[in-house]
GROMACS .gro file of C-alpha atoms in nm:
model
  506
    1MET     CA    1  -0.510  -1.095  -2.417
    2LYS     CA    2  -0.857  -1.050  -2.569
    3ASN     CA    3  -0.999  -1.344  -2.376
    4LEU     CA    4  -0.852  -1.213  -2.051
    5LEU     CA    5  -1.006  -0.868  -2.102
    6GLU     CA    6  -1.343  -1.017  -2.191
    7LYS     CA    7  -1.346  -1.226  -1.872
    8LEU     CA    8  -1.299  -0.909  -1.669
    9HIS     CA    9  -1.545  -0.696  -1.875
   10ILE     CA   10  -1.274  -0.467  -2.008
   11ASP     CA   11  -1.380  -0.302  -2.335
   12ALA     CA   12  -1.168  -0.132  -2.602
   13VAL     CA   13  -1.292   0.201  -2.461
   14ASN     CA   14  -1.406   0.218  -2.097
   15ALA     CA   15  -1.591   0.471  -1.886
   16GLY     CA   16  -1.375   0.635  -1.621
   17ALA     CA   17  -1.631   0.681  -1.343
   18CYS     CA   18  -1.876   0.449  -1.171
   19THR     CA   19  -2.105   0.436  -0.867
   20GLY     CA   20  -2.252   0.088  -0.908
   21ALA     CA   21  -2.386  -0.176  -1.145
   22GLY     CA   22  -2.527  -0.010  -1.456
   23GLU     CA   23  -2.397   0.327  -1.334
   24TRP     CA   24  -2.086   0.374  -1.546
   25LEU     CA   25  -2.047   0.742  -1.626
   26THR     CA   26  -1.887   0.908  -1.927
   27ASP     CA   27  -1.847   1.274  -2.012
   28PRO     CA   28  -1.770   1.348  -2.381
   29ALA     CA   29  -1.536   1.619  -2.254
   30GLY     CA   30  -1.321   1.361  -2.074
   31LYS     CA   31  -0.966   1.310  -2.199
   32VAL     CA   32  -0.863   0.967  -2.328
   33LEU     CA   33  -0.614   0.765  -2.122
   34VAL     CA   34  -0.439   0.472  -2.290
   35SER     CA   35  -0.313   0.183  -2.079
   36TYR     CA   36   0.003   0.016  -2.210
   37ASN     CA   37   0.164  -0.321  -2.150
   38PRO     CA   38   0.511  -0.234  -2.014
   39ALA     CA   39   0.653  -0.565  -2.136
   40THR     CA   40   0.570  -0.499  -2.501
   41GLY     CA   41   0.483  -0.131  -2.521
   42GLU     CA   42   0.154  -0.222  -2.688
   43PRO     CA   43  -0.173  -0.049  -2.594
   44ILE     CA   44  -0.419  -0.263  -2.399
   45ALA     CA   45  -0.733  -0.046  -2.385
   46GLU     CA   46  -0.854   0.311  -2.345
   47ILE     CA   47  -1.040   0.495  -2.070
   48THR     CA   48  -1.243   0.814  -2.100
   49GLN     CA   49  -1.130   0.993  -1.788
   50ALA     CA   50  -1.362   1.152  -1.535
   51THR     CA   51  -1.421   1.527  -1.552
   52ASP     CA   52  -1.495   1.767  -1.265
   53THR     CA   53  -1.865   1.720  -1.333
   54LEU     CA   54  -1.841   1.341  -1.304
   55TYR     CA   55  -1.624   1.368  -0.995
   56ASP     CA   56  -1.892   1.573  -0.822
   57GLN     CA   57  -2.159   1.330  -0.933
   58VAL     CA   58  -1.969   1.035  -0.786
   59VAL     CA   59  -1.895   1.206  -0.454
   60GLU     CA   60  -2.254   1.322  -0.418
   61ARG     CA   61  -2.371   0.964  -0.468
   62ALA     CA   62  -2.123   0.838  -0.210
   63GLN     CA   63  -2.239   1.104   0.037
   64LYS     CA   64  -2.602   1.007  -0.012
   65THR     CA   65  -2.517   0.640   0.035
   66PHE     CA   66  -2.334   0.718   0.360
   67GLU     CA   67  -2.659   0.839   0.517
   68THR     CA   68  -2.804   0.489   0.500
   69TRP     CA   69  -2.490   0.273   0.502
   70ARG     CA   70  -2.377   0.408   0.840
   71THR     CA   71  -2.703   0.290   1.001
   72LEU     CA   72  -2.662  -0.071   0.888
   73PRO     CA   73  -2.515  -0.282   1.172
   74ALA     CA   74  -2.145  -0.347   1.124
   75PRO     CA   75  -2.186  -0.729   1.110
   76LYS     CA   76  -2.432  -0.679   0.822
   77ARG     CA   77  -2.178  -0.459   0.647
   78GLY     CA   78  -1.926  -0.737   0.704
   79LEU     CA   79  -2.142  -0.975   0.501
   80LEU     CA   80  -2.096  -0.754   0.196
   81ILE     CA   81  -1.719  -0.769   0.236
   82ARG     CA   82  -1.737  -1.147   0.291
   83ASP     CA   83  -1.913  -1.180  -0.042
   84LEU     CA   84  -1.664  -0.943  -0.207
   85GLY     CA   85  -1.386  -1.178  -0.096
   86ASN     CA   86  -1.572  -1.475  -0.239
   87ALA     CA   87  -1.629  -1.293  -0.568
   88LEU     CA   88  -1.257  -1.214  -0.585
   89ARG     CA   89  -1.178  -1.582  -0.536
   90GLU     CA   90  -1.374  -1.655  -0.852
   91VAL     CA   91  -1.162  -1.414  -1.060
   92GLN     CA   92  -0.830  -1.448  -0.878
   93GLU     CA   93  -0.637  -1.588  -1.171
   94PRO     CA   94  -0.760  -1.355  -1.447
   95LEU     CA   95  -0.745  -1.049  -1.223
   96GLY     CA   96  -0.391  -1.140  -1.117
   97GLU     CA   97  -0.297  -1.182  -1.482
   98LEU     CA   98  -0.439  -0.838  -1.561
   99VAL     CA   99  -0.218  -0.692  -1.287
  100THR     CA  100   0.077  -0.858  -1.460
  101LEU     CA  101  -0.031  -0.740  -1.804
  102GLU     CA  102  -0.078  -0.380  -1.700
  103MET     CA  103   0.205  -0.309  -1.455
  104GLY     CA  104   0.459  -0.586  -1.525
  105LYS     CA  105   0.502  -0.785  -1.204
  106ILE     CA  106   0.537  -1.159  -1.265
  107ARG     CA  107   0.222  -1.369  -1.283
  108VAL     CA  108   0.267  -1.543  -0.948
  109GLU     CA  109   0.302  -1.202  -0.779
  110GLY     CA  110  -0.004  -1.070  -0.959
  111ILE     CA  111  -0.214  -1.362  -0.840
  112GLY     CA  112  -0.061  -1.324  -0.495
  113GLU     CA  113  -0.173  -0.962  -0.489
  114VAL     CA  114  -0.532  -1.072  -0.544
  115GLN     CA  115  -0.485  -1.320  -0.259
  116GLU     CA  116  -0.405  -1.019  -0.039
  117MET     CA  117  -0.740  -0.872  -0.138
  118ILE     CA  118  -0.914  -1.194  -0.040
  119ASP     CA  119  -0.724  -1.211   0.289
  120ILE     CA  120  -0.817  -0.857   0.393
  121CYS     CA  121  -1.182  -0.927   0.312
  122ASP     CA  122  -1.171  -1.229   0.544
  123PHE     CA  123  -1.003  -1.016   0.811
  124ALA     CA  124  -1.256  -0.734   0.776
  125MET     CA  125  -1.548  -0.976   0.796
  126GLY     CA  126  -1.428  -1.086   1.141
  127LEU     CA  127  -1.347  -0.728   1.236
  128SER     CA  128  -1.710  -0.628   1.175
  129ARG     CA  129  -1.795  -0.790   1.510
  130GLN     CA  130  -1.491  -0.647   1.692
  131LEU     CA  131  -1.509  -0.268   1.657
  132TYR     CA  132  -1.454  -0.241   2.029
  133GLY     CA  133  -1.479   0.065   2.252
  134LEU     CA  134  -1.356   0.085   2.611
  135THR     CA  135  -1.561   0.121   2.931
  136MET     CA  136  -1.408   0.352   3.195
  137HIS     CA  137  -1.494   0.394   3.563
  138SER     CA  138  -1.638   0.738   3.631
  139GLU     CA  139  -1.527   0.936   3.936
  140ARG     CA  140  -1.891   1.039   3.983
  141PRO     CA  141  -2.133   0.801   4.158
  142ALA     CA  142  -2.412   0.643   3.952
  143HIS     CA  143  -2.244   0.741   3.625
  144ARG     CA  144  -2.135   0.517   3.340
  145MET     CA  145  -1.854   0.624   3.109
  146TYR     CA  146  -1.758   0.454   2.784
  147GLU     CA  147  -1.645   0.518   2.429
  148GLN     CA  148  -1.791   0.405   2.098
  149TRP     CA  149  -1.682   0.425   1.737
  150HIS     CA  150  -1.904   0.565   1.462
  151PRO     CA  151  -1.864   0.569   1.082
  152LEU     CA  152  -1.659   0.867   0.965
  153GLY     CA  153  -1.789   0.950   0.616
  154VAL     CA  154  -1.680   0.913   0.256
  155VAL     CA  155  -1.320   0.788   0.229
  156GLY     CA  156  -1.099   0.880  -0.066
  157VAL     CA  157  -0.842   0.620  -0.172
  158ILE     CA  158  -0.557   0.719  -0.406
  159THR     CA  159  -0.347   0.418  -0.507
  160SER     CA  160  -0.016   0.365  -0.682
  161PHE     CA  161   0.075   0.145  -0.979
  162ASN     CA  162   0.291  -0.105  -0.791
  163PHE     CA  163   0.006  -0.263  -0.594
  164PRO     CA  164  -0.283  -0.145  -0.808
  165VAL     CA  165  -0.554  -0.355  -0.640
  166ALA     CA  166  -0.427  -0.476  -0.300
  167VAL     CA  167  -0.393  -0.127  -0.147
  168TRP     CA  168  -0.749  -0.044  -0.255
  169ALA     CA  169  -0.864  -0.360  -0.077
  170TRP     CA  170  -0.668  -0.282   0.241
  171ASN     CA  171  -0.850   0.047   0.267
  172THR     CA  172  -1.188  -0.044   0.122
  173ALA     CA  173  -1.257  -0.365   0.312
  174ILE     CA  174  -1.192  -0.189   0.643
  175ALA     CA  175  -1.366   0.137   0.547
  176VAL     CA  176  -1.683  -0.035   0.425
  177VAL     CA  177  -1.708  -0.247   0.740
  178ALA     CA  178  -1.654   0.073   0.940
  179GLY     CA  179  -1.955   0.224   0.760
  180ASP     CA  180  -1.778   0.443   0.505
  181PRO     CA  181  -1.838   0.446   0.128
  182VAL     CA  182  -1.517   0.468  -0.076
  183VAL     CA  183  -1.423   0.681  -0.376
  184TRP     CA  184  -1.120   0.533  -0.554
  185LYS     CA  185  -0.875   0.720  -0.773
  186PRO     CA  186  -0.634   0.459  -0.914
  187SER     CA  187  -0.295   0.522  -1.071
  188SER     CA  188  -0.307   0.640  -1.430
  189SER     CA  189  -0.044   0.371  -1.499
  190ALA     CA  190  -0.282   0.089  -1.397
  191PRO     CA  191  -0.642   0.199  -1.454
  192LEU     CA  192  -0.773  -0.121  -1.613
  193THR     CA  193  -0.719  -0.325  -1.297
  194ALA     CA  194  -0.941  -0.072  -1.118
  195ILE     CA  195  -1.214  -0.109  -1.379
  196ALA     CA  196  -1.200  -0.488  -1.344
  197VAL     CA  197  -1.226  -0.466  -0.964
  198GLN     CA  198  -1.512  -0.217  -0.991
  199HIS     CA  199  -1.708  -0.466  -1.203
  200VAL     CA  200  -1.661  -0.731  -0.934
  201ALA     CA  201  -1.758  -0.490  -0.656
  202ASN     CA  202  -2.063  -0.372  -0.852
  203GLN     CA  203  -2.192  -0.727  -0.880
  204VAL     CA  204  -2.162  -0.783  -0.503
  205ALA     CA  205  -2.305  -0.443  -0.408
  206ALA     CA  206  -2.606  -0.499  -0.633
  207ASP     CA  207  -2.696  -0.810  -0.434
  208TYR     CA  208  -2.718  -0.593  -0.122
  209GLY     CA  209  -2.880  -0.288  -0.282
  210ALA     CA  210  -2.562  -0.104  -0.191
  211ALA     CA  211  -2.484   0.105  -0.499
  212GLY     CA  212  -2.268   0.400  -0.403
  213VAL     CA  213  -2.060   0.205  -0.150
  214PHE     CA  214  -1.786   0.126  -0.404
  215ASN     CA  215  -1.711   0.423  -0.633
  216LEU     CA  216  -1.448   0.487  -0.900
  217VAL     CA  217  -1.308   0.802  -1.060
  218ILE     CA  218  -1.020   0.768  -1.307
  219GLY     CA  219  -0.834   1.087  -1.388
  220SER     CA  220  -0.503   1.265  -1.350
  221GLY     CA  221  -0.365   1.376  -1.017
  222ARG     CA  222  -0.385   1.737  -1.129
  223THR     CA  223  -0.761   1.713  -1.175
  224VAL     CA  224  -0.929   1.428  -0.985
  225GLY     CA  225  -0.651   1.398  -0.727
  226GLU     CA  226  -0.650   1.769  -0.644
  227ARG     CA  227  -1.029   1.774  -0.622
  228MET     CA  228  -1.023   1.486  -0.377
  229ILE     CA  229  -0.762   1.623  -0.139
  230THR     CA  230  -0.930   1.965  -0.124
  231ASP     CA  231  -1.284   1.826  -0.092
  232GLN     CA  232  -1.448   1.899   0.244
  233ARG     CA  233  -1.699   1.622   0.173
  234ILE     CA  234  -1.421   1.363   0.211
  235PRO     CA  235  -1.302   1.361   0.574
  236LEU     CA  236  -1.029   1.100   0.515
  237VAL     CA  237  -0.798   1.041   0.220
  238SER     CA  238  -0.561   0.746   0.203
  239PHE     CA  239  -0.270   0.823  -0.030
  240THR     CA  240   0.002   0.591  -0.156
  241GLY     CA  241   0.280   0.748  -0.362
  242SER     CA  242   0.601   0.949  -0.355
  243VAL     CA  243   0.727   1.151  -0.061
  244ALA     CA  244   0.707   1.474  -0.261
  245MET     CA  245   0.345   1.418  -0.358
  246GLY     CA  246   0.262   1.289  -0.011
  247ARG     CA  247   0.391   1.608   0.144
  248HIS     CA  248   0.162   1.808  -0.086
  249VAL     CA  249  -0.134   1.582  -0.005
  250SER     CA  250  -0.069   1.607   0.369
  251GLU     CA  251  -0.034   1.984   0.369
  252THR     CA  252  -0.342   2.035   0.154
  253ILE     CA  253  -0.564   1.811   0.365
  254ALA     CA  254  -0.427   1.959   0.688
  255ARG     CA  255  -0.525   2.307   0.573
  256ARG     CA  256  -0.889   2.196   0.572
  257LEU     CA  257  -0.833   2.001   0.897
  258GLY     CA  258  -0.910   1.670   0.730
  259ARG     CA  259  -0.745   1.336   0.796
  260SER     CA  260  -0.491   1.156   0.581
  261ILE     CA  261  -0.329   0.813   0.580
  262LEU     CA  262   0.007   0.837   0.404
  263GLU     CA  263   0.204   0.543   0.264
  264LEU     CA  264   0.511   0.699   0.104
  265GLY     CA  265   0.875   0.612   0.042
  266GLY     CA  266   1.065   0.317   0.182
  267ASN     CA  267   1.446   0.300   0.163
  268ASN     CA  268   1.449  -0.040   0.330
  269ALA     CA  269   1.759  -0.206   0.470
  270ILE     CA  270   1.868  -0.546   0.598
  271ILE     CA  271   2.148  -0.584   0.852
  272VAL     CA  272   2.337  -0.911   0.802
  273THR     CA  273   2.549  -0.989   1.106
  274GLU     CA  274   2.846  -1.222   1.135
  275ASN     CA  275   2.605  -1.462   1.310
  276ALA     CA  276   2.359  -1.472   1.020
  277ASP     CA  277   2.244  -1.788   0.847
  278LEU     CA  278   2.326  -1.694   0.488
  279ASP     CA  279   2.111  -1.976   0.356
  280LEU     CA  280   1.818  -1.772   0.488
  281ALA     CA  281   1.956  -1.428   0.416
  282VAL     CA  282   2.046  -1.471   0.047
  283PRO     CA  283   1.703  -1.579  -0.085
  284ALA     CA  284   1.532  -1.319   0.134
  285ILE     CA  285   1.753  -1.045  -0.005
  286LEU     CA  286   1.702  -1.173  -0.360
  287PHE     CA  287   1.322  -1.164  -0.333
  288GLY     CA  288   1.325  -0.830  -0.152
  289ALA     CA  289   1.550  -0.660  -0.406
  290VAL     CA  290   1.437  -0.825  -0.732
  291GLY     CA  291   1.071  -0.905  -0.666
  292THR     CA  292   0.833  -0.674  -0.857
  293ALA     CA  293   1.152  -0.544  -1.025
  294GLY     CA  294   1.236  -0.348  -0.711
  295GLN     CA  295   0.911  -0.152  -0.731
  296ARG     CA  296   0.757  -0.246  -0.396
  297CYS     CA  297   0.735   0.010  -0.117
  298THR     CA  298   0.904  -0.259   0.093
  299SER     CA  299   1.172  -0.357  -0.162
  300THR     CA  300   1.515  -0.417  -0.012
  301ARG     CA  301   1.744  -0.135  -0.124
  302ARG     CA  302   2.031  -0.141   0.127
  303ILE     CA  303   2.240  -0.423   0.274
  304ILE     CA  304   2.450  -0.347   0.581
  305ALA     CA  305   2.673  -0.651   0.630
  306HIS     CA  306   2.941  -0.725   0.889
  307ARG     CA  307   3.289  -0.672   0.751
  308GLN     CA  308   3.385  -1.035   0.822
  309ILE     CA  309   3.117  -1.175   0.591
  310VAL     CA  310   3.039  -0.897   0.342
  311ASP     CA  311   3.264  -1.027   0.062
  312HIS     CA  312   3.126  -1.379   0.089
  313LEU     CA  313   2.770  -1.246   0.101
  314VAL     CA  314   2.825  -1.042  -0.216
  315GLU     CA  315   2.968  -1.349  -0.394
  316ARG     CA  316   2.659  -1.549  -0.303
  317LEU     CA  317   2.428  -1.268  -0.407
  318ILE     CA  318   2.597  -1.238  -0.746
  319ALA     CA  319   2.556  -1.613  -0.797
  320ALA     CA  320   2.188  -1.585  -0.705
  321TYR     CA  321   2.134  -1.284  -0.931
  322ARG     CA  322   2.284  -1.473  -1.226
  323GLN     CA  323   1.999  -1.722  -1.198
  324VAL     CA  324   1.725  -1.458  -1.223
  325ARG     CA  325   1.533  -1.505  -1.545
  326ILE     CA  326   1.419  -1.173  -1.689
  327GLY     CA  327   1.149  -1.151  -1.953
  328ASP     CA  328   0.779  -1.197  -2.021
  329PRO     CA  329   0.615  -1.171  -1.677
  330MET     CA  330   0.337  -1.409  -1.785
  331LEU     CA  331   0.579  -1.701  -1.825
  332PRO     CA  332   0.619  -1.926  -1.519
  333GLU     CA  333   0.997  -1.936  -1.545
  334THR     CA  334   1.032  -1.556  -1.531
  335LEU     CA  335   1.143  -1.408  -1.198
  336MET     CA  336   1.161  -1.041  -1.301
  337GLY     CA  337   0.953  -0.850  -1.550
  338PRO     CA  338   0.986  -0.493  -1.678
  339LEU     CA  339   0.981  -0.163  -1.496
  340VAL     CA  340   0.646   0.011  -1.527
  341GLU     CA  341   0.757   0.276  -1.776
  342GLU     CA  342   1.065   0.404  -1.954
  343SER     CA  343   1.111   0.699  -1.718
  344ALA     CA  344   1.172   0.447  -1.437
  345VAL     CA  345   1.455   0.297  -1.645
  346GLU     CA  346   1.610   0.640  -1.689
  347GLU     CA  347   1.588   0.707  -1.314
  348MET     CA  348   1.763   0.377  -1.243
  349LEU     CA  349   2.047   0.449  -1.484
  350ALA     CA  350   2.089   0.799  -1.342
  351ALA     CA  351   2.108   0.657  -0.989
  352LEU     CA  352   2.377   0.410  -1.093
  353ASP     CA  353   2.578   0.692  -1.252
  354ALA     CA  354   2.548   0.890  -0.928
  355ALA     CA  355   2.659   0.587  -0.725
  356ARG     CA  356   2.971   0.550  -0.939
  357THR     CA  357   3.047   0.921  -0.899
  358GLN     CA  358   3.012   0.884  -0.522
  359GLY     CA  359   3.266   0.601  -0.505
  360GLY     CA  360   3.044   0.300  -0.568
  361GLU     CA  361   3.125  -0.004  -0.779
  362VAL     CA  362   2.855  -0.183  -0.975
  363VAL     CA  363   2.956  -0.546  -0.923
  364PHE     CA  364   2.659  -0.695  -1.103
  365GLY     CA  365   2.404  -0.589  -1.366
  366GLY     CA  366   2.263  -0.243  -1.410
  367GLY     CA  367   2.232  -0.245  -1.786
  368ARG     CA  368   1.931  -0.208  -2.017
  369LEU     CA  369   1.794  -0.513  -2.195
  370LEU     CA  370   1.662  -0.347  -2.508
  371GLU     CA  371   1.636  -0.678  -2.691
  372ARG     CA  372   1.355  -0.769  -2.449
  373GLY     CA  373   1.185  -0.430  -2.453
  374ARG     CA  374   1.236  -0.066  -2.361
  375CYS     CA  375   1.140  -0.117  -1.993
  376PHE     CA  376   1.362  -0.416  -1.918
  377VAL     CA  377   1.679  -0.385  -1.707
  378GLU     CA  378   1.926  -0.604  -1.525
  379PRO     CA  379   1.899  -0.587  -1.145
  380ALA     CA  380   2.209  -0.421  -1.000
  381ILE     CA  381   2.432  -0.485  -0.699
  382VAL     CA  382   2.649  -0.188  -0.599
  383ARG     CA  383   2.931  -0.193  -0.340
  384MET     CA  384   2.939   0.143  -0.161
  385PRO     CA  385   3.219   0.274   0.063
  386GLN     CA  386   2.964   0.448   0.284
  387GLN     CA  387   2.602   0.566   0.287
  388THR     CA  388   2.632   0.847   0.034
  389ALA     CA  389   2.362   1.085  -0.088
  390ILE     CA  390   2.232   0.852  -0.361
  391VAL     CA  391   2.203   0.562  -0.114
  392GLN     CA  392   1.990   0.782   0.109
  393GLU     CA  393   1.744   0.837  -0.175
  394GLU     CA  394   1.477   0.586  -0.273
  395THR     CA  395   1.514   0.481  -0.636
  396PHE     CA  396   1.211   0.276  -0.742
  397ALA     CA  397   1.412   0.014  -0.929
  398PRO     CA  398   1.611  -0.307  -0.863
  399ILE     CA  399   1.926  -0.147  -0.722
  400LEU     CA  400   2.083  -0.305  -0.413
  401TYR     CA  401   2.350  -0.103  -0.230
  402VAL     CA  402   2.589  -0.305  -0.010
  403MET     CA  403   2.788  -0.149   0.277
  404ALA     CA  404   3.007  -0.291   0.554
  405TYR     CA  405   3.004  -0.230   0.929
  406GLU     CA  406   3.214  -0.318   1.235
  407THR     CA  407   2.975  -0.300   1.534
  408LEU     CA  408   2.600  -0.348   1.561
  409ASP     CA  409   2.562   0.004   1.698
  410GLU     CA  410   2.728   0.132   1.382
  411ALA     CA  411   2.503  -0.085   1.165
  412ILE     CA  412   2.188   0.045   1.334
  413ALA     CA  413   2.311   0.403   1.294
  414ILE     CA  414   2.362   0.345   0.920
  415HIS     CA  415   2.026   0.172   0.899
  416ASN     CA  416   1.842   0.461   1.065
  417GLY     CA  417   2.045   0.727   0.885
  418VAL     CA  418   1.793   0.784   0.607
  419LEU     CA  419   1.478   0.993   0.591
  420GLN     CA  420   1.245   0.700   0.523
  421GLY     CA  421   1.126   0.447   0.781
  422LEU     CA  422   0.903   0.177   0.637
  423SER     CA  423   1.043  -0.178   0.656
  424SER     CA  424   1.360  -0.327   0.803
  425ALA     CA  425   1.518  -0.659   0.891
  426ILE     CA  426   1.813  -0.822   1.060
  427PHE     CA  427   1.957  -1.164   0.990
  428THR     CA  428   2.122  -1.317   1.295
  429THR     CA  429   2.115  -1.630   1.509
  430ASN     CA  430   2.222  -1.423   1.811
  431LEU     CA  431   1.927  -1.343   2.041
  432LEU     CA  432   2.096  -1.035   2.187
  433GLU     CA  433   2.149  -0.885   1.841
  434ALA     CA  434   1.789  -0.955   1.744
  435GLU     CA  435   1.650  -0.798   2.058
  436GLN     CA  436   1.871  -0.490   2.024
  437PHE     CA  437   1.743  -0.442   1.669
  438LEU     CA  438   1.380  -0.463   1.786
  439SER     CA  439   1.433  -0.238   2.089
  440ALA     CA  440   1.358   0.132   2.124
  441SER     CA  441   1.721   0.203   2.030
  442GLY     CA  442   1.709  -0.031   1.729
  443SER     CA  443   1.523  -0.001   1.401
  444ASP     CA  444   1.321   0.320   1.366
  445CYS     CA  445   1.087   0.171   1.105
  446GLY     CA  446   0.719   0.084   1.121
  447ILE     CA  447   0.805  -0.277   1.031
  448ALA     CA  448   1.104  -0.459   1.181
  449ASN     CA  449   1.174  -0.827   1.111
  450VAL     CA  450   1.418  -1.091   1.227
  451ASN     CA  451   1.536  -1.361   0.985
  452ILE     CA  452   1.284  -1.268   0.718
  453GLY     CA  453   1.321  -0.998   0.454
  454THR     CA  454   1.172  -0.652   0.427
  455SER     CA  455   0.917  -0.745   0.163
  456GLY     CA  456   0.596  -0.946   0.173
  457ALA     CA  457   0.407  -0.814   0.478
  458GLU     CA  458   0.100  -1.003   0.597
  459ILE     CA  459  -0.238  -0.829   0.623
  460GLY     CA  460  -0.287  -0.909   0.994
  461GLY     CA  461  -0.044  -0.641   1.110
  462ALA     CA  462  -0.077  -0.267   1.066
  463PHE     CA  463   0.117  -0.168   0.752
  464GLY     CA  464   0.303   0.163   0.743
  465GLY     CA  465   0.613   0.350   0.849
  466GLU     CA  466   0.769   0.648   1.018
  467LYS     CA  467   0.952   0.966   0.919
  468GLU     CA  468   0.908   1.046   0.548
  469THR     CA  469   0.715   0.723   0.498
  470GLY     CA  470   0.427   0.928   0.635
  471GLY     CA  471   0.320   0.766   0.963
  472GLY     CA  472   0.003   0.610   0.822
  473ARG     CA  473  -0.121   0.263   0.906
  474GLU     CA  474  -0.345   0.045   0.690
  475SER     CA  475  -0.470  -0.313   0.688
  476GLY     CA  476  -0.461  -0.510   1.015
  477SER     CA  477  -0.425  -0.462   1.390
  478ASP     CA  478  -0.620  -0.151   1.500
  479ALA     CA  479  -0.571   0.042   1.174
  480TRP     CA  480  -0.954   0.040   1.149
  481LYS     CA  481  -0.971   0.327   1.398
  482ALA     CA  482  -0.853   0.573   1.132
  483TYR     CA  483  -1.174   0.509   0.936
  484MET     CA  484  -1.407   0.585   1.227
  485ARG     CA  485  -1.476   0.867   1.472
  486ARG     CA  486  -1.441   0.811   1.845
  487GLN     CA  487  -1.713   0.933   2.077
  488THR     CA  488  -1.680   0.942   2.457
  489ASN     CA  489  -2.012   0.900   2.640
  490THR     CA  490  -2.107   0.966   3.003
  491LEU     CA  491  -2.446   0.852   3.125
  492ASN     CA  492  -2.589   0.975   3.457
  493TRP     CA  493  -2.838   0.726   3.598
  494SER     CA  494  -2.883   0.901   3.933
  495ARG     CA  495  -3.109   1.185   4.042
  496GLU     CA  496  -2.811   1.401   4.139
  497LEU     CA  497  -2.583   1.619   3.924
  498PRO     CA  498  -2.232   1.592   4.066
  499LEU     CA  499  -1.959   1.772   3.869
  500ALA     CA  500  -1.619   1.627   3.783
  501GLN     CA  501  -1.313   1.729   3.983
  502GLY     CA  502  -1.541   1.788   4.286
  503ILE     CA  503  -1.645   2.131   4.162
  504LYS     CA  504  -1.935   2.296   4.349
  505PHE     CA  505  -2.123   2.545   4.138
  506GLY     CA  506  -2.421   2.744   4.272
   0.00000   0.00000   0.00000
């Protein structure tokens, strides 16, 4: 572990705020935050958290940087992000291992998360030459009408523990190309990954004289988080977290008429029809439900299977689950590591108790594995007679609820009958079923897939969902527009002054 931390410039005690290379900030009044390894319970390192004074110092620096960064042509800004992607390539393995060490996902997933960072940097580099505006025909003669997109301002990014570095990259690569400096408040459960990324970003920014473009403030949600969402100097905040906290963030920012991008809960389901290829469906369900120990926003939590095949599907899932190796997430043979903290274990056990009370049967797993550590559990499969109250809640743990249906209309109604709307999928070889699922009367989620699972979205598409998932979109497609301000321009190149709508005045 020591060698890994040294490679990434993680000290025993680390400053909790930064605005660039050589600009790590510490306030003696800052509280100490200890980062723990969830697999062993051992402390990894400490952070002196940012205070109100340091928060203001960081935001002021970001504001000052915005004044010059917004004037740099977007393709030049794209070069910085290109070099950030290249710098991340150089540390992909150790940074991915730090993700594993600090939050518990298996090593291959940790390294894959850093690959997402690299991918979005490549995407944003190309995007820097494609921040297109439209040209419209004016109704007035000798007039030209068009729209253009300008940088918005300082962007606040509040990330969660489950993707501690990728979500920062989704937002930051696009925001920086758009002309916006970023202030990052990472999860208190995974602060060391943020420090490691900040060191990489500092190195790249220094080469461009761009200190203040990448900024970091580590602190609790009650202090740093509240300051950020109430701060008029930050016109846009991207927040990833729970529905309850997202509602508070949204309401608070709306009161000051700011913008927010919300990535909240996802109670994701897969419909498995009688026409499904189970050789595709079973491994997709397994990865979706067990990957990252069920702690992805896109984790598969509900299976809605046709009554003709549900029993056989469950048998195959149980056989697949029995092969899941649980243990040290650094070992290559491990497929599931620990939950992030012991409270997540308690929430999982409480959900399973509620499922039993509501008529469910746990047909596989669901127990604690204390011999491996306090945060280790068995993934659970639960047969449910219907979509009860507990099934409609998102439990951030490897619980898979299985229900049966008779008609596809019924299956879609069950699928859409929850408050969340992030990711969804159907497994079928029937074109009509697939098209119905993707139609306006099908899945009500922001992501809808056919013959692939709910988890593992690519960066090229806009990522986000509907209903209590928050409606935000990050990453690809035209999600960049959220980080810029649109301006409509009309240019009169005549010597007349005609008014729109044919109005005569004077």
